[in-house]
Coordinates of C-alpha atoms in Angstrom, one line a residue:
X13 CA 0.0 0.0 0.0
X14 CA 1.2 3.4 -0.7
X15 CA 1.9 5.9 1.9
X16 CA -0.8 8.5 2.7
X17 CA 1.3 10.4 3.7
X18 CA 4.0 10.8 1.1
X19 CA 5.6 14.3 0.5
X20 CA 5.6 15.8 -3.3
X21 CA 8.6 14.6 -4.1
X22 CA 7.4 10.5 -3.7
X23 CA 4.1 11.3 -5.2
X24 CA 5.7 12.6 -8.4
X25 CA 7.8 9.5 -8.5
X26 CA 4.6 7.3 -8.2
X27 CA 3.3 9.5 -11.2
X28 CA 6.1 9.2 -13.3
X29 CA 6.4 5.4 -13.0
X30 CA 2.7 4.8 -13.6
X31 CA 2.5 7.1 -16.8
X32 CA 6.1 5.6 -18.2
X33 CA 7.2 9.5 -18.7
X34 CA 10.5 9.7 -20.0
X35 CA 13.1 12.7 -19.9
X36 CA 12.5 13.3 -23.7
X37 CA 15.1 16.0 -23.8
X38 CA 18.2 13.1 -23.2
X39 CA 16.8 11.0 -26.0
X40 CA 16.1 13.8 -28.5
X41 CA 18.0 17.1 -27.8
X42 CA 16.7 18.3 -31.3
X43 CA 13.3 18.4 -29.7
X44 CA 12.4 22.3 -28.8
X45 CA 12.1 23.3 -25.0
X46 CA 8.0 22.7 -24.2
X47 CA 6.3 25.4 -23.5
X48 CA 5.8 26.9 -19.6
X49 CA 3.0 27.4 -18.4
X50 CA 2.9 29.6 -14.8
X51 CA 0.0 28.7 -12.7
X52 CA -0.6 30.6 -8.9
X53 CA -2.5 27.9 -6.5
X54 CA -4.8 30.3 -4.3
X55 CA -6.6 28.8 -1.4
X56 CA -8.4 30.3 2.0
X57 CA -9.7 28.9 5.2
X58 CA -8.6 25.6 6.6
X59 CA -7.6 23.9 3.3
X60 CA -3.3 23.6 3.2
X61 CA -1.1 22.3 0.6
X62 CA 0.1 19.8 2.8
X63 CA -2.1 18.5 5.6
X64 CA -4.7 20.3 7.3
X65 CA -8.5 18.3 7.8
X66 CA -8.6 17.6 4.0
X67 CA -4.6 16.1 3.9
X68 CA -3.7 18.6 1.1
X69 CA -3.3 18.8 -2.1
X70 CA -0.3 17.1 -2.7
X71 CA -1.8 14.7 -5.7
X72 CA -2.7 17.5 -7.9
X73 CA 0.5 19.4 -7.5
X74 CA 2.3 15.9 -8.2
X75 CA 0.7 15.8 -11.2
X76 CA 1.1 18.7 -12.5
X77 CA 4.8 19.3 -12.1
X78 CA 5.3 15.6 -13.0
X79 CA 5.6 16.6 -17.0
X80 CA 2.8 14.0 -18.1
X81 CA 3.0 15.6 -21.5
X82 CA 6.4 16.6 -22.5
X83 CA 5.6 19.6 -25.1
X84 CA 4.3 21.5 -21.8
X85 CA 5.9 22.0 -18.0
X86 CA 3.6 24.1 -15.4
X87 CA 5.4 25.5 -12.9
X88 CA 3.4 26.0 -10.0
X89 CA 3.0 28.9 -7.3
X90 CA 0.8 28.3 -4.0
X91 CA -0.4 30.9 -2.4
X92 CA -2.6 31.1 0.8
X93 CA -5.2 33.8 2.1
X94 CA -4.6 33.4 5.7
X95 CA -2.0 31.0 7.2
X96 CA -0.1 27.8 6.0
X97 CA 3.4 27.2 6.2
X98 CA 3.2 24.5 3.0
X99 CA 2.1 27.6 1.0
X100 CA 5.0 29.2 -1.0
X101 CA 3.2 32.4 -0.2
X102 CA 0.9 32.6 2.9
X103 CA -1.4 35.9 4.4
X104 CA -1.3 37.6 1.1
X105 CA -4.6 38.8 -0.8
X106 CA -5.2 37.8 -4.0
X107 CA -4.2 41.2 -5.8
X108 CA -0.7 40.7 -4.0
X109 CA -0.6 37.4 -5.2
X110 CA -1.1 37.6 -8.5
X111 CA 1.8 40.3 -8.7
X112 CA 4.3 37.7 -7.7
X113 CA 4.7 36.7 -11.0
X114 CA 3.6 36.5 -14.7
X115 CA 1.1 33.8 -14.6
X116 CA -1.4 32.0 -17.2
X117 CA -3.3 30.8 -14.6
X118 CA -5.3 31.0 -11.4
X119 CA -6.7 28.1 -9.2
X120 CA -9.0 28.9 -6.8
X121 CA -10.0 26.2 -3.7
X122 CA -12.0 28.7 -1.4
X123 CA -13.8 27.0 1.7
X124 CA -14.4 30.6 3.4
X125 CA -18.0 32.2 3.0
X126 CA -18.6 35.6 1.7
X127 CA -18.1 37.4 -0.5
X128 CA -14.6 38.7 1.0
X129 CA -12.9 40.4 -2.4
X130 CA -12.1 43.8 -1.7
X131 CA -12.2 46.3 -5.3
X132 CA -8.7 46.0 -5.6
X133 CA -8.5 42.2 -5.6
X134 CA -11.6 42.5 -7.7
X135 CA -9.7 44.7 -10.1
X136 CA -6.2 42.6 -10.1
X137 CA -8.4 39.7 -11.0
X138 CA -10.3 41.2 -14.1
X139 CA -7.1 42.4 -15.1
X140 CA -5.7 39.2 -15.1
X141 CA -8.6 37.4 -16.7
X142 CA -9.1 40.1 -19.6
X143 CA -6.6 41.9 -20.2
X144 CA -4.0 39.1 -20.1
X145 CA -6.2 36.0 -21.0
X146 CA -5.4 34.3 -17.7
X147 CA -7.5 31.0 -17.4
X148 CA -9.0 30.3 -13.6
X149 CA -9.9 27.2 -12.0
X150 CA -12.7 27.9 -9.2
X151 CA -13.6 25.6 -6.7
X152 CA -15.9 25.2 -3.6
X153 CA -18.2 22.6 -1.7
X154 CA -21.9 22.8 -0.5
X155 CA -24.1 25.3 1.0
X156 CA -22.1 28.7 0.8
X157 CA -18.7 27.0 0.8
X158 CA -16.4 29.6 -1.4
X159 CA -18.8 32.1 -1.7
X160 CA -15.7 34.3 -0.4
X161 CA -15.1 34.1 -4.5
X162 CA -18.8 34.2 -5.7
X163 CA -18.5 38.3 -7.1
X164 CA -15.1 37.1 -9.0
X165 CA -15.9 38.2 -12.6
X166 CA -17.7 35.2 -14.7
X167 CA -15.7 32.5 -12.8
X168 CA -17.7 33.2 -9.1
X169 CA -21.5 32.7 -11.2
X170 CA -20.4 29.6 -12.4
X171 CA -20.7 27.5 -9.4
X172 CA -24.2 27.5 -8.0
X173 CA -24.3 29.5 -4.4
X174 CA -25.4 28.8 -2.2
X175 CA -25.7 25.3 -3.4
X176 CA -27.4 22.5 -1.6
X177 CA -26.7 21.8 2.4
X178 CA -24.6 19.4 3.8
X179 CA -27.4 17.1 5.2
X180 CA -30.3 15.1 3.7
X181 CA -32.4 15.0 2.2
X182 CA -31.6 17.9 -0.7
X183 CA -27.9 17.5 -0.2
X184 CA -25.9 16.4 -3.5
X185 CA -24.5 13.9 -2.8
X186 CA -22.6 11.6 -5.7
X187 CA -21.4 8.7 -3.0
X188 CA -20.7 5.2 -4.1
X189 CA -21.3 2.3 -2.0
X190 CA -17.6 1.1 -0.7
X191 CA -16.4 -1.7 1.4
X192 CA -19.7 -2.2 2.5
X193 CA -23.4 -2.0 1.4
X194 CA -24.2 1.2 3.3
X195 CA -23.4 5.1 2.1
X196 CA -21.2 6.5 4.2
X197 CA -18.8 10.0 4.7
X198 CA -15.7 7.6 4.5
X199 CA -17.0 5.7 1.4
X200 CA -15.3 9.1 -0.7
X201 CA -12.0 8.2 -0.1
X202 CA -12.2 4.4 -1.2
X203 CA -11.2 3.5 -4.3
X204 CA -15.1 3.7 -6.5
X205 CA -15.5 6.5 -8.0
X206 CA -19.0 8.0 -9.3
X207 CA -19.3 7.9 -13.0
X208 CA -19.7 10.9 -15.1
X209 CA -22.0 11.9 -18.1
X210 CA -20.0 14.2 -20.6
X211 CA -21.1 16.5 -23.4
X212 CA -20.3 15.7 -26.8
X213 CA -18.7 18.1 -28.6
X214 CA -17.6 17.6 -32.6
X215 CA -14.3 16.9 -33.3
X216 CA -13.0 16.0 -36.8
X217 CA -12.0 12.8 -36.7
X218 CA -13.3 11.2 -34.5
X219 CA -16.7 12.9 -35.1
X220 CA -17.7 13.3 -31.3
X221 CA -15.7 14.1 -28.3
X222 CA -16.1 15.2 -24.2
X223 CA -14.9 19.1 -23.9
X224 CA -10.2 19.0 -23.6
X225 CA -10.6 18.2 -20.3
X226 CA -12.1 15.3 -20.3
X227 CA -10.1 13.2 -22.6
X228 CA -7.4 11.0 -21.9
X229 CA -5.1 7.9 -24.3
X230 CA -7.0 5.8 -22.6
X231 CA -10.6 7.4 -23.9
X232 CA -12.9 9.9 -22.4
X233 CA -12.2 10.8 -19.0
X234 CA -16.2 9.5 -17.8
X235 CA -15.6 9.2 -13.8
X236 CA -14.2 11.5 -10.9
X237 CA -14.2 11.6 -7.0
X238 CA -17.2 11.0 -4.9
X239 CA -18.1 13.2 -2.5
X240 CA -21.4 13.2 -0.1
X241 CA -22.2 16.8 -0.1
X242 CA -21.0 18.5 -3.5
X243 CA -21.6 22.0 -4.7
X244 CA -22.9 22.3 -8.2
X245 CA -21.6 23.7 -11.3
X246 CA -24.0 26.0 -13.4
X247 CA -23.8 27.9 -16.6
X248 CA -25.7 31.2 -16.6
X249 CA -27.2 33.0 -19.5
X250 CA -24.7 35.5 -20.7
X251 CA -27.5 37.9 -20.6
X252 CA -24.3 41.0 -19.7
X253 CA -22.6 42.0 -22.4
X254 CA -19.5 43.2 -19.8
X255 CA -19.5 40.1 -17.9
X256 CA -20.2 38.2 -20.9
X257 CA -18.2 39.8 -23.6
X258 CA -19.4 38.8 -27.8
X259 CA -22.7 36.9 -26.0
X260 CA -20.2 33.9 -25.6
X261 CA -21.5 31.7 -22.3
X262 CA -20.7 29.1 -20.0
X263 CA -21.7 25.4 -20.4
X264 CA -22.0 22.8 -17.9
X265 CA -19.8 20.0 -19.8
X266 CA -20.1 17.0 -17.2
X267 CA -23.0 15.5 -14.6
X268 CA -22.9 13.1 -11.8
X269 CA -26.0 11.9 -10.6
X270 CA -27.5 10.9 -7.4
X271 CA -28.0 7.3 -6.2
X272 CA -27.7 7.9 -2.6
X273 CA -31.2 6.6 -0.6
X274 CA -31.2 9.2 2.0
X275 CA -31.7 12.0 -0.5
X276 CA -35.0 12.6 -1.8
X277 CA -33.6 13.7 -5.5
X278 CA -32.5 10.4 -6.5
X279 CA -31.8 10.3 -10.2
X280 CA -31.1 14.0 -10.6
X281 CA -27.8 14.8 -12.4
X282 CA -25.7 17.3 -10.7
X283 CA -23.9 20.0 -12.8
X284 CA -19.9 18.7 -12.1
X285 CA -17.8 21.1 -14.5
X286 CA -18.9 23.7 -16.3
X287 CA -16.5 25.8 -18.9
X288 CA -16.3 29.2 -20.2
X289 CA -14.2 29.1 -23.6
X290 CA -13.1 32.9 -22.8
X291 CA -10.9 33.1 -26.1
X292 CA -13.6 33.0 -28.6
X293 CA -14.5 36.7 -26.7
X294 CA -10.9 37.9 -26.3
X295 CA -10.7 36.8 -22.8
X296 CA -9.7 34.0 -20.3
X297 CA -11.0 30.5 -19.9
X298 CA -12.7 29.8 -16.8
X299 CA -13.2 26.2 -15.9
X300 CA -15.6 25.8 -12.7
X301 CA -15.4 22.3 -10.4
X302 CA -18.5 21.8 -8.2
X303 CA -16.4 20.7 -5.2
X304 CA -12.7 20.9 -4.3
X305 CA -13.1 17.3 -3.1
X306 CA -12.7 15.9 -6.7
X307 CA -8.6 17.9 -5.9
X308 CA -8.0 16.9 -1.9
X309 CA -5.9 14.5 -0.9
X310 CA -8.4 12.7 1.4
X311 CA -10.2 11.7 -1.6
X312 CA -7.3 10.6 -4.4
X313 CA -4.9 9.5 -1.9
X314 CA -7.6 7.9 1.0
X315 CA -7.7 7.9 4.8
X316 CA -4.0 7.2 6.7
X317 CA -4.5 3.7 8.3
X318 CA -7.7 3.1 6.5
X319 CA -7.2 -0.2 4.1
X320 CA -10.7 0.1 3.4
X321 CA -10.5 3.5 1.9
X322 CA -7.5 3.2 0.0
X323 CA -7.9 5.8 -2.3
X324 CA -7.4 6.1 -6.1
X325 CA -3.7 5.7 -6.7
X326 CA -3.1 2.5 -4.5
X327 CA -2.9 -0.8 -6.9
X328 CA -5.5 -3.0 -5.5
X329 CA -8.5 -3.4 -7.7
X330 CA -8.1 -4.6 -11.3
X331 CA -9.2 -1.3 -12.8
X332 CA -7.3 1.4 -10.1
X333 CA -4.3 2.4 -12.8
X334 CA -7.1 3.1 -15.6
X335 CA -9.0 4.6 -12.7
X336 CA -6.0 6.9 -11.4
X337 CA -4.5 8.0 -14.7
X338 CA -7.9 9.3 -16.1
X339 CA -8.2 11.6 -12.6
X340 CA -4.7 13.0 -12.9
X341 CA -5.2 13.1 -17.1
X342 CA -7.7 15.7 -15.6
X343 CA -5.8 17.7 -14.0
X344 CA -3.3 18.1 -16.8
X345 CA -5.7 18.7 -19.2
X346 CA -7.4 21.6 -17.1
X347 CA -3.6 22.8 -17.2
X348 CA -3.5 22.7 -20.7
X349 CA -7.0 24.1 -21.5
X350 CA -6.9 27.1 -19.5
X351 CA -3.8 28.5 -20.8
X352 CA -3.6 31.9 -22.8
X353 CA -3.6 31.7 -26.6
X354 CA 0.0 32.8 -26.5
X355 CA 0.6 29.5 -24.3
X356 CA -1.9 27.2 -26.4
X357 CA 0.8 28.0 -29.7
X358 CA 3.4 27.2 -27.6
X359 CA 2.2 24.0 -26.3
X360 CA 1.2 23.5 -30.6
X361 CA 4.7 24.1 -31.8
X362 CA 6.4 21.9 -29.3
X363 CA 4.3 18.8 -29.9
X364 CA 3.9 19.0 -33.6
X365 CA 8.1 19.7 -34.4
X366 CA 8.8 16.1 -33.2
X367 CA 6.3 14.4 -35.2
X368 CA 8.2 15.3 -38.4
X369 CA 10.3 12.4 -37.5
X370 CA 8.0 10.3 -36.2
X371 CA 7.7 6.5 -38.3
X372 CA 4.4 7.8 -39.5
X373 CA 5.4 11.0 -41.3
X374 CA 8.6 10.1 -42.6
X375 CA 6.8 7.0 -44.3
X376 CA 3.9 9.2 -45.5
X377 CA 6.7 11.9 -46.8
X378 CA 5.6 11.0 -50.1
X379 CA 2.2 11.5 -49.8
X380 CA 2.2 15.0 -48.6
X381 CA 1.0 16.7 -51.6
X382 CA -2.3 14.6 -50.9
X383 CA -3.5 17.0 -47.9
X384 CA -6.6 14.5 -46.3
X385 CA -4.3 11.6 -46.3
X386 CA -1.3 13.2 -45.2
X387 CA -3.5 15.2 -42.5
X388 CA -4.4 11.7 -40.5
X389 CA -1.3 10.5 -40.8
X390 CA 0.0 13.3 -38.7
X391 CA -3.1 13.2 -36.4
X392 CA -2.0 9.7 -36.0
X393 CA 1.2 10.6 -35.0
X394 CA 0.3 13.5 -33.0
X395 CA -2.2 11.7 -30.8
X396 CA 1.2 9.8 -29.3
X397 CA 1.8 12.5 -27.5
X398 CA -1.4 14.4 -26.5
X399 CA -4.9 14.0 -26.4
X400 CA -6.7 14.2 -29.5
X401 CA -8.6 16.1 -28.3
X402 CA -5.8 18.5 -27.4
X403 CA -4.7 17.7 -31.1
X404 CA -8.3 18.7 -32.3
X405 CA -8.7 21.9 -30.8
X406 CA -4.6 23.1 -31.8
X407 CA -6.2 22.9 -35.2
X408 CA -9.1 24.0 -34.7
X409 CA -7.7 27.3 -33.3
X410 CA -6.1 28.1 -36.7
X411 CA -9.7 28.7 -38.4
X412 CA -10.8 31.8 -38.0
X413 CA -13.6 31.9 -35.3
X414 CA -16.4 33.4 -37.6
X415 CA -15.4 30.2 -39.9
X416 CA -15.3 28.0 -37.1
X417 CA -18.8 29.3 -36.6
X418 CA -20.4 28.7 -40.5
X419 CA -18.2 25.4 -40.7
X420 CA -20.0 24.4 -37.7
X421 CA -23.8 25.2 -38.5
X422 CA -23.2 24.1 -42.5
X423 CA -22.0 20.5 -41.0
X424 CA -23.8 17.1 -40.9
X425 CA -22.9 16.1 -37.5
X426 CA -23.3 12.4 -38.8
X427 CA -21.0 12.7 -41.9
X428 CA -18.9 15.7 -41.9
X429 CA -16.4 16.8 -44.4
X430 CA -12.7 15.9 -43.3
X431 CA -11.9 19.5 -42.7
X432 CA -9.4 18.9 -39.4
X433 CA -7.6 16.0 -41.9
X434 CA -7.1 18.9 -43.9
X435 CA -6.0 21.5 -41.9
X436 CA -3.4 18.2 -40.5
X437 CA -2.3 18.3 -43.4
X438 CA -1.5 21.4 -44.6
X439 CA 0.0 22.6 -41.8
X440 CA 2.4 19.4 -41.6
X441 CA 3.3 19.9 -45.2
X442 CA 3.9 23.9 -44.6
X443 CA 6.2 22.9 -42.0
X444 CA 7.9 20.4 -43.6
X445 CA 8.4 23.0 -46.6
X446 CA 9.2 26.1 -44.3
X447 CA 12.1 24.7 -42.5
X448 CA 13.4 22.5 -45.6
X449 CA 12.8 18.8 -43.6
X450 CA 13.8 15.5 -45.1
X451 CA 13.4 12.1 -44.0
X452 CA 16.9 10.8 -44.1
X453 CA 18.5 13.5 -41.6
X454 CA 18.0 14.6 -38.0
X455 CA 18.2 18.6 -37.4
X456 CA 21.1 19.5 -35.3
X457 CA 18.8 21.5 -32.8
X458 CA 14.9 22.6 -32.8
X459 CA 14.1 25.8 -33.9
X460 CA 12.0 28.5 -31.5
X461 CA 9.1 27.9 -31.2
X462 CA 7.5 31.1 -32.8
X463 CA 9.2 30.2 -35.6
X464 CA 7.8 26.8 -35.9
X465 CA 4.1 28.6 -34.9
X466 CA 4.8 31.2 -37.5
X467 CA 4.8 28.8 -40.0
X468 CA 0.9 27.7 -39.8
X469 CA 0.3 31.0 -41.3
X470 CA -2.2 30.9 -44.0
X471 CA -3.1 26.9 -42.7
X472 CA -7.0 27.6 -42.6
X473 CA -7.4 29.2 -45.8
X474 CA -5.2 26.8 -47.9
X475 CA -6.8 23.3 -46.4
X476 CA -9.8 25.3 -46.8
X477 CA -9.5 25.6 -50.8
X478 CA -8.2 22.1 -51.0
X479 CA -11.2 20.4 -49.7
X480 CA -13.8 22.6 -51.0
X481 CA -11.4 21.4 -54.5
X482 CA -11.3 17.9 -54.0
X483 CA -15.1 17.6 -53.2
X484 CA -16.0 19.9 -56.5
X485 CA -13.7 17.0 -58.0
X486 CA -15.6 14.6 -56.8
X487 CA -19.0 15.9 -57.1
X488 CA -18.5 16.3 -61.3
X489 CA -17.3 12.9 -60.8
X490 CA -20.7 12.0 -59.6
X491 CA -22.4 14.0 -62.2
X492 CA -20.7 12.2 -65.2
X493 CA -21.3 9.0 -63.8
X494 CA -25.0 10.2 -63.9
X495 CA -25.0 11.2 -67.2
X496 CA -23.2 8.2 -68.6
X497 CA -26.2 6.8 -66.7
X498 CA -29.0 8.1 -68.8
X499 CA -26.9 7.8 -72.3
X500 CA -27.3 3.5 -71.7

């Protein structure tokens, strides 16, 4: 059994081994430098870092700096509102703390009622989400647990407050049966999770896909933590053109659902994640968890002592690695997703370079005039190192938005054209052409990585005209077949 207990340090090590990550940078020094991400962990109350009533939140920070993907490294800042000696940075507001450094991120885990934001944190925060696309995380429990946070711009609607009680019979709770038959506190630190419903979302190849977040190599990331007493994620109409800049809203993009007896809502889906894609208004993403239980250690990492609530990272049942990788896919991914643009072309850059050499493109070299095949060749190849998801929405985030917009209403969501094979494609082949790659020789070192970015200029509009080409092709194809038709 694993230690409850275990410091960073050990936990990262546990990480590493269990996703096979491998110091990329010895084996291929040609590779570019990922891009960093800066993140600022902000928390209140009685929840620590390290210990404290909830045992910390060592497992997500683990994660995070454990370089699960290795064309992004966050570096991660904690900072705490009143006292905590495992915070980097403890009895500092939240304007002071996001003046420590640059970051691309805020995540909040509030347990303190309110609201408590004075203007000036109120102002430092808008600032940060709007001004320089900073992504938050917001997190909070039951009842009125993190309203301290509940005026923060956008991020404090989307979590419902207050939200339902701690106590039956209206209370959320998400609980799965444990060791025993019974529903009990404990039975949210054992190793069943509750399962998840996601929204589908389209996503070139593959058709349909959960929201970034959610998906994982090993499939869509469909269950989380149990908790007996969760908050609830919402997604209010974006009815205020200043909090809501270009009419662009929130959505709730996963549900749990009740099963638990002693509450008299039994079958009713609770709200678990909602997201705000900030960038298609010019702003930050905002990602909103309905409880900060889905994060603590006492529910990842289980009770000290405990056998029977073990956790999710201790090997035991014959699905726990499967179980354990999808959570702590989460967190990356939430990484990943709420990054700035700037950040999102970084992360793009680094992971497509390496591909170039990758068995799949160098084989397909001579195909890469012939954009759709070529295009899932390198989605192939890409999806070995991220998410296709991830993969999906890098592409997608060279379309123009007002595109992206027609493309999606003129699409049959059954049978759409192979646009992302084409965009794949193109922009493989431009960077193949721009920086004069060949198949039978390794580059002596990477290039920058705004150079490799600046080289997907022009990728929408070209893979654009080539399949709006190819299906003209085919359609008088169609139409002389036709017409031979009638002449017999």
């Amino acid at each position: 059994m694993h230690d409850v207990t275990a410091g960073i340090d050990d936990i990262r090590r546990e990480i590493i081994d269990r996703h096979q990550i491998i110091d990329w940078s010895d084996r291929f020094p040609w590779w570019p430098q990922p891009a960093h991400v800066k993140v600022l962990f902000y928390a209140d109350g009685s929840i620590q870092y390290d210990g404290g009533p909830f045992l910390g939140l060592k497992q997500v920070l683990a994660t995070l700096t454990a370089r699960v993907y290795p064309w992004v490294h966050f570096d991660v800042t904690t900072a705490h509102r009143r006292s905590d000696p495992s915070a980097d940075h403890d009895n500092v507001d939240l304007a002071a703390a996001l003046a420590i450094d640059s970051f691309d991120e805020l995540w909040i885990y509030s347990i303190e009622s309110g609201p408590q934001l004075s203007a000036g944190e109120l102002a430092a925060a808008q600032a940060f989400m709007d001004t320089t696309d900073g992504g938050v995380l917001i997190t909070g429990d039951h009842a009125d647990l993190g309203q301290a946070f509940g005026n923060l711009r956008r991020a404090g609607t989307m979590r419902q407050l207050p939200a339902p009680p701690a106590a039956p019979p209206t209370w959320n709770s998400t609980l799965r049966t444990g060791a025993d038959s019974l529903f009990q506190f404990e039975d949210q630190s054992d190793s069943t999770p509750q399962p998840l419903r996601y929204r589908r979302y389209w996503a070139g190849v593959f058709a349909q896909a959960p929201h970034p977040v959610l998906c994982s190599s090993l499939g869509p990331i469909d269950i989380f933590p149990d908790h007996q007493h969760e908050g609830e994620a919402v997604a209010p109409a974006p009815t205020d053109p200043n909090e809501w800049p270009g009419g662009v809203g929130a959505e709730v993009i996963a549900w749990g659902n009740i099963v638990d007896p002693s509450s008299n809502t039994v079958g009713r889906e609770v709200g678990v994640l909602s997201a705000y894609d900030g960038h298609a208004a010019g702003v930050g993403r905002v990602l909103a968890d309905s409880t900060w239980h889905h994060h603590f250690d006492i529910n990842l990492r289980g009770l000290p002592g405990d056998p029977a609530r073990p956790g999710f990272v201790t090997p035991g049942t014959a699905s726990w690695i499967t179980t354990a990788k999808k959570i702590e896919h989460f967190f990356v991914n939430a990484g990943v997703w709420l990054a700035p643009p700037a950040k999102q072309a970084a992360m793009r850059a680094a992971a497509w370079w390496p591909i170039l050499w990758s068995d799949a493109i160098v084989e397909a070299h001579p195909l890469r005039d012939r954009s759709w095949l070529f295009g899932r060749y390198a989605y192939d190849a890409l999806g070995r190192y991220a998410p296709q998801c991830a993969v999906f929405r890098w592409l997608w985030d060279l379309v123009p938005t007002l595109v992206q917009q027609d493309f999606v209403k003129l699409i049959d969501p059954g049978d759409p054209p192979p646009f992302a094979e084409y965009l794949a494609g193109v922009a493989t082949r431009q960077l193949i052409e721009r920086f004069d790659v060949r198949p039978d020789r390794l580059p002596d070192k990477a290039p920058e990585l705004e150079e490799v970015d600046a080289a997907f200029e022009g990728v929408a509009e070209r893979a654009l005209g080539e399949l709006v080409g190819d299906m003209e092709r085919r359609l008088d194809a169609v139409r002389r077949l036709g017409s031979g038709a009638k002449a017999r």
